[in-house]
């Protein structure tokens, strides 16, 4: 009996471990690296190749490298690898260029404030985004400009006031457009706009030709006075129109107009103020400082200008459209190196003799315009991808043009082209090395300049310098790339593939 | 007619006096503007602390010491080979001390002139020590590396043809390629200007296994330049250079200037250091001008050895740059 029921088990069979070749490290290796003959061969070849590359690079950069020393003597040992003492000796120069050593704290403050303002902006969970962005876009550049150059700019204050007044008058003449919309606005602003235009034409003519008019006030040219009166009249007309629309509509516009004027004056006072900082001319800047100044200026300018150009190129207004097309095609049709040469050697020939504005400034303007043209085409790619139905739906809801763009088209279009935008940023960051051709020492330029130092000349000096420069560039570019992927993941909820 | 000529003369004189001289400009500015090479080992480059050092830089310092009394009062302007003459002519620099070869064209085509020769360069040959060669005259049949598109090419071809020797040219369009070819043994010798060969030797894998032959096959006299039309400034720059060389001849060193000023009985030393005669005042400076320059930078030998010679990594031999009394070609007029 006992035997007849033996097949009925009274307890569970012991749980056996799975076969050793299916689990654990061995299982993973068998499944992924050696599943069959061909893959096994590939694995071995790849492993050998990796070993070869790593052993060479690490052997050169770490195991055989020279780590300490005071001069080239340490690095000319037979069979020695990288010459790191060279990097130690020159590193401060690579960061600050030839910025006076006792003034380097100013650069440090800029780096620190910039990083402290940028990092919270990049973290979506932190509050006060608007104020943070405003600080970074307006206050920080001003701070950096004053700290890095020393401030205390010598421009005539009277000339600046006259500039601000004219600028405010011109803006005031356009104000009705913001209150009444474009079509009605143009109708009501027309007399003011005509007056302002006449004033502007007179100003431009007075630069080109000597207009003989009897002097009314001592020391002030009569043409200038007439032009100023015309512009003021135009501005006043615009303001009257706005006031006529009632306090509800006019108050926010007037407030913005006034605070703009006050901000301009404040900027002028700050730029002219003597903070007691030693003047450091831009020819002494160099290294990472110049690379960052050029790259960040290019990046910050190119995005908004590029968006405007992209919208302009798709506009129905012929002047705006053909201006945008012309601008984009001209700047995109010229190599960056030509732009730089034009900015630093040709431009001074066209300007009136005696005007000598800074070489770095000229290069910054050149790069900003150049990269804007590229950015415009990237953004236009995104705009093309938005179906027309989206715009038509917005129009059906009665949204005006700018609201349609701001609320519906651009948020979608920009999200699509994040990889393209960051691509442009990264290539711009690396293109900054081209500024060496016009005699500015960016990071790459200053690394190469260090090779001329006889104190450090050896067969390993140049490879070590290039290796370190490559690492520094890689850190920045890889950082940008990773952040863009994070933004993509965060925004790309609908059409992720 | 006489009246007309006189008034013209007066106008010319007035125009000349209205225009400040270079010396006045430099004194008013308190700084000497010196054009230098942006980076040439031993001649001009920036040290670890960002300060300019080099043979040409020291010459700028000597001029500043003589004129302004302080060798540190120099603003260095890094100039490229293309824009150096234009910058000097336009007044962007007061002196051009940028390893510039003295040629006829440069004094006749540009409104500039050379104040003297401070370094006699010339095309030389770099060879491996193991080759056992000690003169270029034994190098027939050799393969020679050089950079194309420079006068180097014509010089070496002429030299070999004149002596009915043959060589195999191995040429490239960039210095790095030439160095790589030389290191790889594609040629027996590398030819370029000697000062460059010394700098290139430092970058070889085993610098001490290579030597630069003493033979020189071309003339490359390098010297400081000034603008034409300001004889006073020309004299100051020229005689600062001559004073440094005279100081070597008379064994006046940076460290011994003070002692010699107090005690020297040698007439030539006393004249150089302003104890006799009115040389400095006649130059437009003061009696102490040369002593200041020597105190700031040392004499020619000290400048040479510190930047180019045995106290520098380059280790350039004095060779033809030695004093005439020591078998070289360095010979300057006396202070008398």
Short mmCIF file of C-alpha atoms in Angstrom, two decimals, chain B residues 4-294:
data_model
loop_
_atom_site.label_atom_id
_atom_site.label_comp_id
_atom_site.label_asym_id
_atom_site.label_seq_id
_atom_site.Cartn_x
_atom_site.Cartn_y
_atom_site.Cartn_z
CA UNK B 4 58.81 133.47 -50.43
CA UNK B 5 61.57 130.98 -49.73
CA UNK B 6 62.00 132.32 -46.22
CA UNK B 7 58.34 132.08 -45.46
CA UNK B 8 58.24 128.55 -46.86
CA UNK B 9 61.20 127.64 -44.69
CA UNK B 10 59.46 129.13 -41.68
CA UNK B 11 56.35 127.14 -42.47
CA UNK B 12 58.37 123.93 -42.70
CA UNK B 13 60.17 124.67 -39.44
CA UNK B 14 56.90 125.52 -37.74
CA UNK B 15 55.30 122.30 -38.99
CA UNK B 16 58.28 120.32 -37.71
CA UNK B 17 58.21 121.94 -34.29
CA UNK B 18 54.47 121.59 -33.99
CA UNK B 19 54.89 117.84 -34.39
CA UNK B 20 56.15 116.25 -31.17
CA UNK B 21 59.20 114.02 -31.49
CA UNK B 22 59.06 110.36 -30.59
CA UNK B 23 61.16 111.05 -27.47
CA UNK B 24 58.69 113.72 -26.33
CA UNK B 25 55.78 111.37 -27.02
CA UNK B 26 57.35 108.55 -25.03
CA UNK B 27 58.18 110.83 -22.11
CA UNK B 28 54.71 112.37 -22.10
CA UNK B 29 53.14 108.92 -22.20
CA UNK B 30 55.49 107.53 -19.57
CA UNK B 31 55.50 104.25 -21.48
CA UNK B 32 57.51 102.87 -24.35
CA UNK B 33 55.42 101.07 -26.99
CA UNK B 34 57.43 98.13 -28.22
CA UNK B 35 56.39 95.81 -31.07
CA UNK B 36 57.35 92.20 -30.40
CA UNK B 37 56.70 88.72 -31.74
CA UNK B 38 53.57 87.13 -30.22
CA UNK B 39 55.55 83.99 -29.42
CA UNK B 40 59.03 83.01 -30.53
CA UNK B 41 61.03 80.91 -28.07
CA UNK B 42 63.91 82.88 -26.60
CA UNK B 43 63.08 86.12 -28.44
CA UNK B 44 59.66 87.06 -27.11
CA UNK B 45 57.01 85.08 -25.31
CA UNK B 46 55.03 85.15 -22.12
CA UNK B 47 56.25 83.28 -19.06
CA UNK B 48 54.14 81.28 -16.61
CA UNK B 49 53.09 84.48 -14.84
CA UNK B 50 52.08 86.18 -18.09
CA UNK B 51 55.04 88.60 -18.11
CA UNK B 52 56.92 89.08 -21.37
CA UNK B 53 60.41 87.59 -21.49
CA UNK B 54 63.00 87.15 -24.22
CA UNK B 55 65.92 88.62 -26.11
CA UNK B 56 63.85 91.21 -28.00
CA UNK B 57 61.84 91.97 -24.87
CA UNK B 58 65.03 92.74 -22.97
CA UNK B 59 66.04 95.18 -25.68
CA UNK B 60 62.73 97.01 -25.20
CA UNK B 61 63.42 97.07 -21.45
CA UNK B 62 66.89 98.50 -22.02
CA UNK B 63 65.51 101.33 -24.18
CA UNK B 64 62.80 102.05 -21.60
CA UNK B 65 65.41 102.14 -18.84
CA UNK B 66 67.60 104.53 -20.83
CA UNK B 67 64.76 106.85 -21.80
CA UNK B 68 62.30 106.66 -18.91
CA UNK B 69 64.50 105.36 -16.12
CA UNK B 70 62.29 102.33 -15.51
CA UNK B 71 62.61 99.10 -17.50
CA UNK B 72 59.08 98.08 -16.51
CA UNK B 73 57.46 101.03 -18.31
CA UNK B 74 56.97 99.16 -21.58
CA UNK B 75 53.69 98.32 -23.26
CA UNK B 76 54.32 95.31 -25.47
CA UNK B 77 52.32 95.10 -28.67
CA UNK B 78 52.29 91.64 -30.23
CA UNK B 79 52.60 92.08 -33.99
CA UNK B 80 52.26 89.56 -36.80
CA UNK B 81 54.80 89.29 -39.62
CA UNK B 82 52.23 90.95 -41.90
CA UNK B 83 51.27 94.02 -39.93
CA UNK B 84 54.55 94.87 -38.17
CA UNK B 85 55.84 97.49 -40.65
CA UNK B 86 52.49 99.21 -41.01
CA UNK B 87 52.09 99.43 -37.23
CA UNK B 88 55.54 100.94 -36.76
CA UNK B 89 55.05 103.40 -39.63
CA UNK B 90 51.64 104.49 -38.29
CA UNK B 91 53.03 105.14 -34.82
CA UNK B 92 51.30 102.24 -33.05
CA UNK B 93 54.72 101.32 -31.65
CA UNK B 94 57.87 103.36 -31.01
CA UNK B 95 60.34 100.53 -31.60
CA UNK B 96 59.94 97.29 -33.50
CA UNK B 97 62.05 94.59 -31.85
CA UNK B 98 60.58 91.59 -33.57
CA UNK B 99 63.33 89.38 -35.05
CA UNK B 100 63.16 91.36 -38.29
CA UNK B 101 65.78 90.73 -40.97
CA UNK B 102 67.60 93.81 -42.22
CA UNK B 103 67.14 93.93 -45.98
CA UNK B 104 67.48 96.75 -48.48
CA UNK B 105 63.86 96.59 -49.49
CA UNK B 106 62.65 97.19 -45.95
CA UNK B 107 64.54 100.48 -45.74
CA UNK B 108 63.70 101.70 -49.23
CA UNK B 109 60.10 100.54 -49.57
CA UNK B 110 58.90 101.46 -46.10
CA UNK B 111 59.54 104.76 -44.26
CA UNK B 112 61.53 102.79 -41.67
CA UNK B 113 65.12 102.08 -40.82
CA UNK B 114 67.15 99.59 -38.85
CA UNK B 115 68.99 100.88 -35.80
CA UNK B 116 71.59 98.11 -35.94
CA UNK B 117 72.02 94.35 -35.78
CA UNK B 118 71.40 92.63 -32.49
CA UNK B 119 71.38 89.02 -33.65
CA UNK B 120 73.03 87.49 -36.70
CA UNK B 121 70.84 84.63 -37.73
CA UNK B 122 71.35 82.46 -40.78
CA UNK B 123 70.23 79.23 -42.30
CA UNK B 124 71.77 76.23 -40.57
CA UNK B 125 71.44 72.46 -40.39
CA UNK B 126 70.14 70.15 -37.68
CA UNK B 127 71.55 66.61 -37.73
CA UNK B 128 71.50 63.59 -35.46
CA UNK B 129 74.64 63.37 -33.36
CA UNK B 130 74.87 59.65 -34.22
CA UNK B 131 75.36 60.55 -37.89
CA UNK B 132 78.87 61.79 -37.09
CA UNK B 133 78.59 64.76 -39.46
CA UNK B 134 80.35 67.93 -38.39
CA UNK B 135 80.14 70.10 -41.47
CA UNK B 136 77.59 70.69 -44.19
CA UNK B 137 80.39 70.41 -46.76
CA UNK B 138 80.48 66.65 -46.21
CA UNK B 139 76.73 66.24 -46.69
CA UNK B 140 76.57 65.54 -50.45
CA UNK B 141 73.90 62.94 -51.31
CA UNK B 142 72.03 63.74 -48.09
CA UNK B 143 68.24 63.88 -47.83
CA UNK B 144 67.30 67.28 -46.41
CA UNK B 145 63.96 68.28 -44.87
CA UNK B 146 62.64 71.84 -45.08
CA UNK B 147 59.53 73.97 -45.24
CA UNK B 148 58.38 74.84 -48.75
CA UNK B 149 57.54 78.31 -49.91
CA UNK B 150 60.27 80.09 -47.96
CA UNK B 151 63.68 81.41 -48.94
CA UNK B 152 65.09 78.35 -47.15
CA UNK B 153 64.39 76.30 -50.22
CA UNK B 154 66.25 78.60 -52.65
CA UNK B 155 69.18 79.04 -50.26
CA UNK B 156 69.85 75.34 -49.82
CA UNK B 157 69.46 74.63 -53.55
CA UNK B 158 71.88 77.43 -54.47
CA UNK B 159 74.37 76.35 -51.85
CA UNK B 160 74.52 72.76 -53.05
CA UNK B 161 74.58 73.68 -56.74
CA UNK B 162 77.40 76.16 -56.33
CA UNK B 163 79.53 73.45 -54.75
CA UNK B 164 78.45 70.80 -57.25
CA UNK B 165 76.96 68.71 -54.48
CA UNK B 166 73.60 66.93 -54.71
CA UNK B 167 70.87 66.48 -52.14
CA UNK B 168 67.40 64.95 -52.03
CA UNK B 169 64.76 67.53 -51.03
CA UNK B 170 62.10 66.31 -48.61
CA UNK B 171 59.69 69.20 -48.19
CA UNK B 172 56.38 69.87 -46.46
CA UNK B 173 54.07 72.82 -46.06
CA UNK B 174 53.92 72.93 -42.26
CA UNK B 175 56.58 72.95 -39.58
CA UNK B 176 54.91 70.12 -37.69
CA UNK B 177 55.06 67.86 -40.74
CA UNK B 178 58.72 68.67 -41.28
CA UNK B 179 59.53 67.86 -37.65
CA UNK B 180 57.58 64.60 -37.85
CA UNK B 181 59.43 63.59 -41.03
CA UNK B 182 62.78 64.42 -39.47
CA UNK B 183 61.93 62.42 -36.35
CA UNK B 184 60.81 59.51 -38.49
CA UNK B 185 64.19 59.47 -40.19
CA UNK B 186 62.89 60.44 -43.64
CA UNK B 187 65.82 62.83 -43.99
CA UNK B 188 69.34 63.18 -42.66
CA UNK B 189 69.13 66.85 -41.87
CA UNK B 190 66.62 69.61 -41.23
CA UNK B 191 67.43 73.07 -42.53
CA UNK B 192 65.94 76.37 -41.34
CA UNK B 193 67.17 79.55 -39.67
CA UNK B 194 69.46 78.58 -36.80
CA UNK B 195 67.43 80.29 -34.09
CA UNK B 196 64.43 78.24 -35.19
CA UNK B 197 66.41 75.02 -35.29
CA UNK B 198 67.41 75.50 -31.65
CA UNK B 199 63.74 75.94 -30.72
CA UNK B 200 62.69 72.92 -32.78
CA UNK B 201 65.40 70.78 -31.22
CA UNK B 202 63.75 71.28 -27.81
CA UNK B 203 60.60 69.63 -29.11
CA UNK B 204 62.29 66.51 -30.40
CA UNK B 205 61.92 63.29 -28.43
CA UNK B 206 65.59 63.24 -27.44
CA UNK B 207 66.92 66.80 -27.88
CA UNK B 208 70.43 65.96 -26.74
CA UNK B 209 70.91 63.43 -29.54
CA UNK B 210 70.82 66.20 -32.15
CA UNK B 211 73.21 69.03 -32.92
CA UNK B 212 73.12 72.17 -35.01
CA UNK B 213 76.10 72.39 -37.36
CA UNK B 214 78.21 75.55 -37.04
CA UNK B 215 77.89 76.32 -40.79
CA UNK B 216 75.59 79.13 -41.85
CA UNK B 217 74.60 79.44 -45.53
CA UNK B 218 72.59 82.67 -45.56
CA UNK B 219 72.66 86.15 -44.03
CA UNK B 220 69.77 87.03 -41.73
CA UNK B 221 70.85 90.04 -39.68
CA UNK B 222 68.05 90.75 -37.19
CA UNK B 223 67.72 94.17 -35.61
CA UNK B 224 65.40 96.74 -34.04
CA UNK B 225 63.60 99.21 -36.32
CA UNK B 226 62.37 102.77 -35.95
CA UNK B 227 60.58 105.26 -38.18
CA UNK B 228 62.53 107.37 -40.65
CA UNK B 229 62.61 111.11 -40.08
CA UNK B 230 63.29 111.20 -36.35
CA UNK B 231 67.08 111.14 -36.12
CA UNK B 232 67.11 111.75 -32.40
CA UNK B 233 64.98 108.70 -31.64
CA UNK B 234 66.95 106.65 -34.16
CA UNK B 235 70.15 107.61 -32.31
CA UNK B 236 68.69 106.72 -28.93
CA UNK B 237 67.63 103.23 -30.07
CA UNK B 238 70.84 102.61 -32.03
CA UNK B 239 73.15 103.78 -29.23
CA UNK B 240 71.28 101.86 -26.57
CA UNK B 241 72.09 98.74 -28.60
CA UNK B 242 75.71 99.87 -29.09
CA UNK B 243 76.04 100.69 -25.39
CA UNK B 244 74.97 97.15 -24.44
CA UNK B 245 77.58 95.63 -26.76
CA UNK B 246 80.26 98.11 -25.65
CA UNK B 247 79.43 97.16 -22.08
CA UNK B 248 80.23 93.54 -22.87
CA UNK B 249 83.50 94.56 -24.48
CA UNK B 250 84.43 96.62 -21.42
CA UNK B 251 83.17 93.90 -19.04
CA UNK B 252 80.56 96.14 -17.45
CA UNK B 253 77.83 93.93 -15.98
CA UNK B 254 74.50 94.62 -14.33
CA UNK B 255 76.02 93.70 -10.99
CA UNK B 256 79.20 95.74 -11.44
CA UNK B 257 77.81 98.99 -12.87
CA UNK B 258 77.67 100.74 -9.50
CA UNK B 259 81.17 99.73 -8.45
CA UNK B 260 82.65 100.72 -11.80
CA UNK B 261 80.83 104.04 -11.70
CA UNK B 262 82.42 104.77 -8.38
CA UNK B 263 85.91 103.49 -9.01
CA UNK B 264 86.71 102.79 -12.66
CA UNK B 265 89.81 104.49 -14.05
CA UNK B 266 89.38 103.14 -17.61
CA UNK B 267 88.49 106.08 -19.88
CA UNK B 268 86.18 104.03 -22.14
CA UNK B 269 84.20 102.76 -19.16
CA UNK B 270 84.01 106.28 -17.69
CA UNK B 271 82.68 107.61 -21.00
CA UNK B 272 80.10 104.82 -21.28
CA UNK B 273 78.83 105.35 -17.75
CA UNK B 274 78.56 109.11 -18.18
CA UNK B 275 81.45 110.11 -15.92
CA UNK B 276 83.26 111.87 -18.76
CA UNK B 277 81.93 113.77 -21.74
CA UNK B 278 78.38 114.84 -22.56
CA UNK B 279 77.35 111.83 -24.65
CA UNK B 280 74.03 111.16 -22.92
CA UNK B 281 72.99 114.81 -22.94
CA UNK B 282 73.90 115.13 -26.62
CA UNK B 283 71.68 112.14 -27.27
CA UNK B 284 68.75 113.99 -25.72
CA UNK B 285 68.85 111.98 -22.49
CA UNK B 286 71.13 112.39 -19.48
CA UNK B 287 74.59 111.20 -18.40
CA UNK B 288 73.29 108.07 -16.67
CA UNK B 289 71.38 106.66 -19.68
CA UNK B 290 73.68 103.74 -20.52
CA UNK B 291 74.28 102.82 -16.89
CA UNK B 292 70.51 102.57 -16.36
CA UNK B 293 70.08 100.31 -19.38
CA UNK B 294 72.92 98.00 -18.27
#
